[in-house]
């Protein structure tokens, strides 16, 4: 499987402290929705952090994040 040039650690830090991790990995459309809905009313926020921790979060091309 191809690996993204985007860092897993940076994505996790951005997801926890600044809700801009989706922009970082290139998911601009869902990033805008994420901000407008305040992280899907908190639910999307938790799901994204869990997905990143479990290494299931991908970049816009569907590639795993670089560890």
Short mmCIF file of N, CA and C in Angstrom, two decimals:
data_model
loop_
_atom_site.label_atom_id
_atom_site.label_comp_id
_atom_site.label_asym_id
_atom_site.label_seq_id
_atom_site.Cartn_x
_atom_site.Cartn_y
_atom_site.Cartn_z
N UNK A 1 0.84 -1.19 0.00
CA UNK A 1 0.00 0.00 0.00
C UNK A 1 0.88 1.25 0.00
N UNK A 2 0.47 2.23 -0.76
CA UNK A 2 1.20 3.50 -0.85
C UNK A 2 1.08 4.28 0.46
N UNK A 3 2.14 5.01 0.80
CA UNK A 3 2.15 5.81 2.03
C UNK A 3 2.20 7.28 1.64
N UNK A 4 1.40 8.07 2.34
CA UNK A 4 1.33 9.51 2.09
C UNK A 4 2.59 10.22 2.58
N UNK A 5 2.85 11.41 2.04
CA UNK A 5 3.94 12.22 2.54
C UNK A 5 3.52 13.02 3.78
N UNK A 6 2.23 12.97 4.11
CA UNK A 6 1.69 13.68 5.27
C UNK A 6 1.97 12.87 6.54
N UNK A 7 2.37 13.56 7.59
CA UNK A 7 2.78 12.93 8.84
C UNK A 7 1.60 12.56 9.72
N UNK A 8 1.66 11.36 10.29
CA UNK A 8 0.65 10.88 11.23
C UNK A 8 0.63 11.74 12.49
N UNK A 9 1.81 12.06 13.01
CA UNK A 9 1.92 12.85 14.25
C UNK A 9 1.37 14.26 14.05
N UNK A 10 1.73 14.91 12.96
CA UNK A 10 1.24 16.27 12.68
C UNK A 10 -0.28 16.24 12.53
N UNK A 11 -0.80 15.25 11.84
CA UNK A 11 -2.25 15.14 11.65
C UNK A 11 -2.95 14.98 12.99
N UNK A 12 -2.41 14.14 13.86
CA UNK A 12 -3.01 13.93 15.18
C UNK A 12 -2.98 15.21 16.02
N UNK A 13 -1.86 15.91 16.03
CA UNK A 13 -1.74 17.16 16.79
C UNK A 13 -2.73 18.21 16.26
N UNK A 14 -2.82 18.33 14.94
CA UNK A 14 -3.77 19.28 14.35
C UNK A 14 -5.21 18.90 14.68
N UNK A 15 -5.51 17.61 14.68
CA UNK A 15 -6.87 17.16 14.97
C UNK A 15 -7.26 17.46 16.41
N UNK A 16 -6.32 17.33 17.33
CA UNK A 16 -6.63 17.54 18.74
C UNK A 16 -6.70 19.03 19.09
N UNK A 17 -5.72 19.81 18.64
CA UNK A 17 -5.61 21.19 19.10
C UNK A 17 -6.19 22.24 18.15
N UNK A 18 -6.11 21.99 16.87
CA UNK A 18 -6.68 22.89 15.86
C UNK A 18 -7.47 22.03 14.89
N UNK A 19 -8.71 22.33 14.66
CA UNK A 19 -9.49 21.44 13.78
C UNK A 19 -9.20 21.67 12.29
N UNK A 20 -7.93 21.58 11.92
CA UNK A 20 -7.55 21.82 10.52
C UNK A 20 -6.83 20.62 9.90
N UNK A 21 -6.91 19.46 10.55
CA UNK A 21 -6.22 18.27 10.05
C UNK A 21 -6.72 17.84 8.68
N UNK A 22 -7.99 18.05 8.38
CA UNK A 22 -8.52 17.66 7.07
C UNK A 22 -7.94 18.53 5.95
N UNK A 23 -7.69 19.79 6.23
CA UNK A 23 -7.04 20.65 5.24
C UNK A 23 -5.60 20.18 5.03
N UNK A 24 -4.92 19.81 6.11
CA UNK A 24 -3.53 19.35 6.03
C UNK A 24 -3.38 18.13 5.11
N UNK A 25 -4.33 17.19 5.18
CA UNK A 25 -4.23 15.99 4.35
C UNK A 25 -4.88 16.16 2.98
N UNK A 26 -5.39 17.37 2.69
CA UNK A 26 -5.92 17.67 1.37
C UNK A 26 -7.42 17.50 1.21
N UNK A 27 -8.12 17.21 2.27
CA UNK A 27 -9.58 17.01 2.21
C UNK A 27 -10.28 18.34 2.47
N UNK A 28 -10.20 19.24 1.50
CA UNK A 28 -10.68 20.61 1.65
C UNK A 28 -12.20 20.67 1.83
N UNK A 29 -12.94 19.97 1.00
CA UNK A 29 -14.41 19.99 1.08
C UNK A 29 -14.93 19.54 2.43
N UNK A 30 -14.45 18.39 2.90
CA UNK A 30 -14.91 17.91 4.20
C UNK A 30 -14.32 18.74 5.33
N UNK A 31 -13.18 19.38 5.08
CA UNK A 31 -12.60 20.28 6.08
C UNK A 31 -13.50 21.48 6.33
N UNK A 32 -14.06 22.02 5.26
CA UNK A 32 -14.99 23.16 5.38
C UNK A 32 -16.25 22.73 6.13
N UNK A 33 -16.80 21.56 5.76
CA UNK A 33 -17.98 21.04 6.47
C UNK A 33 -17.67 20.80 7.95
N UNK A 34 -16.49 20.29 8.21
CA UNK A 34 -16.05 20.01 9.58
C UNK A 34 -16.06 21.30 10.40
N UNK A 35 -15.54 22.38 9.83
CA UNK A 35 -15.50 23.65 10.56
C UNK A 35 -16.90 24.25 10.74
N UNK A 36 -17.71 24.19 9.69
CA UNK A 36 -19.07 24.76 9.76
C UNK A 36 -19.92 24.04 10.82
N UNK A 37 -19.78 22.72 10.90
CA UNK A 37 -20.60 21.94 11.85
C UNK A 37 -19.91 21.74 13.19
N UNK A 38 -18.78 22.45 13.39
CA UNK A 38 -18.01 22.31 14.63
C UNK A 38 -17.64 20.85 14.91
N UNK A 39 -17.04 20.25 13.92
CA UNK A 39 -16.61 18.85 14.05
C UNK A 39 -17.78 17.88 14.11
N UNK A 40 -18.79 18.16 13.30
CA UNK A 40 -19.97 17.29 13.31
C UNK A 40 -20.61 17.26 14.67
N UNK A 41 -20.69 18.45 15.29
CA UNK A 41 -21.27 18.60 16.63
C UNK A 41 -20.51 17.77 17.67
N UNK A 42 -19.20 17.62 17.44
CA UNK A 42 -18.35 16.91 18.39
C UNK A 42 -18.18 15.44 18.07
N UNK A 43 -19.11 14.87 17.34
CA UNK A 43 -19.06 13.44 17.03
C UNK A 43 -17.95 13.15 16.02
N UNK A 44 -17.93 13.94 14.95
CA UNK A 44 -16.92 13.80 13.90
C UNK A 44 -15.52 14.03 14.48
N UNK A 45 -15.41 14.97 15.41
CA UNK A 45 -14.15 15.28 16.09
C UNK A 45 -13.59 14.02 16.76
N UNK A 46 -14.41 13.34 17.54
CA UNK A 46 -13.98 12.14 18.26
C UNK A 46 -13.66 11.02 17.28
N UNK A 47 -14.50 10.83 16.28
CA UNK A 47 -14.28 9.76 15.30
C UNK A 47 -12.96 9.97 14.56
N UNK A 48 -12.69 11.21 14.13
CA UNK A 48 -11.44 11.48 13.41
C UNK A 48 -10.22 11.19 14.28
N UNK A 49 -10.24 11.59 15.53
CA UNK A 49 -9.10 11.34 16.42
C UNK A 49 -8.89 9.84 16.61
N UNK A 50 -9.96 9.11 16.82
CA UNK A 50 -9.86 7.65 16.98
C UNK A 50 -9.32 7.03 15.69
N UNK A 51 -9.82 7.46 14.55
CA UNK A 51 -9.36 6.93 13.26
C UNK A 51 -7.86 7.20 13.05
N UNK A 52 -7.41 8.39 13.44
CA UNK A 52 -5.98 8.72 13.30
C UNK A 52 -5.15 7.83 14.22
N UNK A 53 -5.57 7.70 15.48
CA UNK A 53 -4.84 6.88 16.45
C UNK A 53 -4.75 5.43 15.98
N UNK A 54 -5.84 4.91 15.41
CA UNK A 54 -5.87 3.53 14.93
C UNK A 54 -5.22 3.35 13.55
N UNK A 55 -4.68 4.46 13.01
CA UNK A 55 -4.00 4.44 11.70
C UNK A 55 -4.95 4.08 10.56
N UNK A 56 -6.21 4.52 10.66
CA UNK A 56 -7.20 4.27 9.62
C UNK A 56 -7.53 5.53 8.82
N UNK A 57 -7.00 6.67 9.24
CA UNK A 57 -7.25 7.95 8.57
C UNK A 57 -6.32 8.07 7.37
N UNK A 58 -6.84 8.51 6.23
CA UNK A 58 -6.03 8.58 5.01
C UNK A 58 -6.00 10.01 4.47
N UNK A 59 -5.08 10.24 3.53
CA UNK A 59 -5.04 11.55 2.86
C UNK A 59 -6.08 11.56 1.74
N UNK A 60 -6.11 12.63 0.96
CA UNK A 60 -7.13 12.75 -0.09
C UNK A 60 -7.01 11.69 -1.18
N UNK A 61 -5.85 11.09 -1.30
CA UNK A 61 -5.63 10.04 -2.30
C UNK A 61 -5.92 8.64 -1.75
N UNK A 62 -6.32 8.56 -0.48
CA UNK A 62 -6.61 7.27 0.14
C UNK A 62 -5.39 6.55 0.66
N UNK A 63 -4.26 7.26 0.76
CA UNK A 63 -3.02 6.65 1.25
C UNK A 63 -2.89 6.79 2.76
N UNK A 64 -2.28 5.78 3.40
CA UNK A 64 -2.04 5.82 4.84
C UNK A 64 -1.05 6.94 5.16
N UNK A 65 -1.18 7.51 6.34
CA UNK A 65 -0.28 8.58 6.76
C UNK A 65 1.07 8.02 7.16
N UNK A 66 2.11 8.81 6.93
CA UNK A 66 3.49 8.40 7.22
C UNK A 66 3.72 8.38 8.73
N UNK A 67 4.25 7.29 9.26
CA UNK A 67 4.55 7.16 10.68
C UNK A 67 5.92 7.66 11.00
#
